[in-house]
């Protein structure tokens, strides 16, 4: 397979290490009330779709980027490649905004 | 011996005779021959014995689809089994042997199997070798293995070398028959980067086997001229002797190029090269393979595919028989007749299964329309055929044409499932093609010459255009379409004798009927029950015939019956080619520690630890047993001072203003408040709460930490830390870099460690116990200004330091330390002594952090902080991992101190049977303590920490020993840690 690295261009899959479902990026909040259940689900339960899957690849023989690769598990067609850190940062930023907005709303 | 069957013409060089041997008999062929054509030229028909019944077999085809003519090529260590004689290029001095027979080929003792055939039908393994169970391993399997099977390996190391490489192109053209060569020409003319690969040693495919006309010249001349034109294009890479064996994801193709197989010797060059070809687009022009018709005793040597007979006559100048008969169900069989007749061959009979008008008239030839061959005769080669009407015709070669199968192999490697096309009576590519692949010519069902040429030409234009190139305006080579009407006729029902479908795996029409009768009716079941198409040829000549028979007996159409698909490789690829240069010591790099040269000079014994070579112990002259050396090293270290190279530990440099917060997340214990200039032991958990790795982390500055990991997990821990940094907390300001190879690190342990260090540490640094206490660290300089890092940490339990210098000073430092330490009788110690001392101290290592144990089990439960989030901390709180009777790490001593403990032994309460139900835990590490003068061990046992002093039984089922052991504290030496702080 060829993975089109967002920074380095097309690279052979042999340069990468595979981890699995990108849901591993959504680690639960350790202080939430049912953290035990959430961590159990995070650790053990995965979807196994025949079709598009967002998954994590690590460019170990390269620049050490973790990538979120959207790949069709039936055809191996890769439709999207993102830097995991960008994906996560966006999520963190949007969460912070929502929280800030919610706080603002309360004050108002 | 003269070449009794050689005729004029063909593409062999008659001025270059080639001497070769088959079964120790010398023969002569010509340059340009294959082993098969040279054997046929010399009248050799019997070339092997069949797999199961040891039937005499000859050459069936003229290409890589050959099921029968498998030989052992070359001799000695170079011997290569299962080589197809039909693809082996003849070279001077070639030696080949037939395989799969005992005694001479003509009088194979195992031919008795043929008489036993009523008992050896499909599924006979499953039915026969069932009882008694014990007989399978001892009797059945060895006997079957000896009787069946193909060629033998030399049993010696492969003396040849292999290489691997990567190629890139715009358009990969696979196959150089009419469609492929037309496509390559147009693709090349457009300026695109083109690779043309063909498994044959000359380009042209069937063009070289025919006497047709292309663009006003003979098809052979056209192929040669087109090859010249392609060779002159700088943007075209011609790869003869190259098989595209697999179609992989995203336009990547696997190719095996045979570099020196056609030469007597490789002369040190790689024999074969395994290529990975990255193509933007691929044009598959794999052509088609002719298939046989099944009739009684259709496997005798001399019964061949009609197209192969034509190839031998037209390309190689060989007539496989003197009196040739033809059995066909289609127009193409007649072309074989006319080609052979033109070469002066005597055609004794043409038997066409169709009731149509004859397609030609031949002198002295019996023409039988609507005819059937029901049986044949001839012991080591066909001598006559018997027709349905009882007529017997003498013949020494039967050319059989059962129609053509488009070669869809590579189209199946992703998810393609071929579809039946009634008009050509063959399966054509369908379903999902590998990305970027187009199929042209006969492989796609264009079964005639002009159609194929056009197909290749037009597709190449289309693809070149799509890739942004301007196609040349040249028109496609002109040719006429030959007669190609065919009929779906598969096997002669009137035959009572066995009719062979898969000659490589000895599957008959009867076997397929039996499979149907016993309920194995789907094509996938049929294949596995009868082994149809499961031999090394993957059923290239037999699959379609087999499933057509199945369709007929089950009263379904072939389209309804469906087909099995193919998987890589297209033809067998030697394992050596996949290994390439990466074999033996080159399989993985060897890593040497900075003190390696010094240790080698001093006679150290080394052991491989992962990729590292580490000193295991350092024998002194006069020491005859490894224990002598190890005991001495341990005692000397505990008495004065010892030195050990610990460079192999993983080292990770961590910097950034959020570095401490980051460490808090990856370690279960807290690191936020670690003061600058201090080291802390850290424990990492897996997210599921199991202990993962441990090590120490030193805070060199507010925002600068250096972590050590275990040797084995260095790469994995770094990977996981990058995961945490990028995938979980990219908002943290922290950066990581592996510095394992940048720093040489030595442990200096023992009561005189400080005194030794004081001799080399620059005077401005005060390393007294007060200024540099246990767990202190700092950046210092040694030996007049050499930068260094000093950590006061101890794995041995002694007053100890780890001293790190940039790797380039590592060799100088060990020599300096040994020199400075002379007055303390400094002793280098190896991995064994290190192991003994850490067991004596009760430190857990890889044996204890074994992927099944928790912090609680290790006695490190308090290291899982509940005040912060960390990987694994939440799931380590699960009830089952915190049971009252959890196993705990403790020490063990044999009750009889003259006995040794064994690692892996399981504990049971004294007096209980050693069963799973009574299992209490297990021993993980053992060693001999020269200080305590007894064998000691670490292990896990239920509630261990509360059972100190109890005697339990250690049962070692593997070694068959049982002994009583005492549970003791895991800290055999200095339990209060006074030495550490001295």
Short mmCIF file of C-alpha atoms in Angstrom, two decimals, chain A residues 1-2 12 14 17 19 24-25 27 30 35-36 39-40 42-44 56 58 60 64-66 74-78 84-85 88-89 92, chain B residues 249-250 252 276 278 415 432 665 687-688 715 718-719 722-723 725-728 730-731 736-737 866-872 874-875 878:
data_model
loop_
_atom_site.label_atom_id
_atom_site.label_comp_id
_atom_site.label_asym_id
_atom_site.label_seq_id
_atom_site.Cartn_x
_atom_site.Cartn_y
_atom_site.Cartn_z
CA UNK A 1 0.00 0.00 0.00
CA UNK A 2 0.99 3.58 -0.47
CA UNK A 12 5.28 2.77 1.12
CA UNK A 14 6.34 -0.82 4.92
CA UNK A 17 3.68 0.58 12.00
CA UNK A 19 -1.93 0.36 15.49
CA UNK A 24 -7.94 5.02 20.54
CA UNK A 25 -7.42 8.79 20.38
CA UNK A 27 -9.36 8.37 25.75
CA UNK A 30 -10.61 9.57 34.22
CA UNK A 35 -15.00 6.13 34.01
CA UNK A 36 -14.65 2.39 34.66
CA UNK A 39 -12.30 2.85 29.91
CA UNK A 40 -13.49 -0.72 29.45
CA UNK A 42 -12.20 2.31 25.10
CA UNK A 43 -9.81 -0.54 25.75
CA UNK A 44 -11.74 -3.55 24.49
CA UNK A 56 -3.76 4.93 13.21
CA UNK A 58 2.93 5.44 12.84
CA UNK A 60 8.41 4.79 12.46
CA UNK A 64 7.64 9.55 13.59
CA UNK A 65 4.29 11.11 12.78
CA UNK A 66 1.18 9.35 13.91
CA UNK A 74 -12.50 -4.12 1.56
CA UNK A 75 -10.64 -2.39 -1.25
CA UNK A 76 -7.75 -0.87 0.72
CA UNK A 77 -8.49 2.41 -1.03
CA UNK A 78 -7.22 5.27 1.12
CA UNK A 84 -3.12 12.72 14.22
CA UNK A 85 -1.93 15.74 16.14
CA UNK A 88 -6.68 15.86 18.07
CA UNK A 89 -5.81 19.54 18.42
CA UNK A 92 -9.42 19.86 21.87
CA UNK B 249 -2.65 -2.56 -3.44
CA UNK B 250 -2.44 0.85 -5.04
CA UNK B 252 2.08 -2.09 -6.74
CA UNK B 276 8.45 -4.11 -6.28
CA UNK B 278 5.05 1.06 -8.41
CA UNK B 415 -11.34 -9.03 -5.26
CA UNK B 432 -13.21 -5.37 -8.75
CA UNK B 665 0.41 10.65 32.14
CA UNK B 687 -3.98 0.80 29.45
CA UNK B 688 -5.51 -2.47 30.68
CA UNK B 715 11.54 1.05 20.71
CA UNK B 718 9.26 5.45 22.52
CA UNK B 719 6.48 4.60 20.05
CA UNK B 722 4.89 9.48 20.68
CA UNK B 723 1.33 8.13 20.61
CA UNK B 725 2.20 13.07 22.71
CA UNK B 726 0.55 13.26 19.28
CA UNK B 727 -2.72 11.38 19.62
CA UNK B 728 -3.77 12.11 23.21
CA UNK B 730 -0.86 17.42 21.36
CA UNK B 731 -1.76 20.47 23.43
CA UNK B 736 10.92 13.60 22.57
CA UNK B 737 14.02 12.21 21.03
CA UNK B 866 -4.95 7.69 42.52
CA UNK B 867 -4.53 11.44 42.55
CA UNK B 868 -3.87 11.83 38.86
CA UNK B 869 -4.68 10.34 35.48
CA UNK B 870 -2.15 7.91 33.99
CA UNK B 871 -2.21 5.25 31.31
CA UNK B 872 -3.60 2.10 32.87
CA UNK B 874 -8.19 3.36 35.88
CA UNK B 875 -8.42 -0.22 34.59
CA UNK B 878 -10.80 -3.56 38.48
#
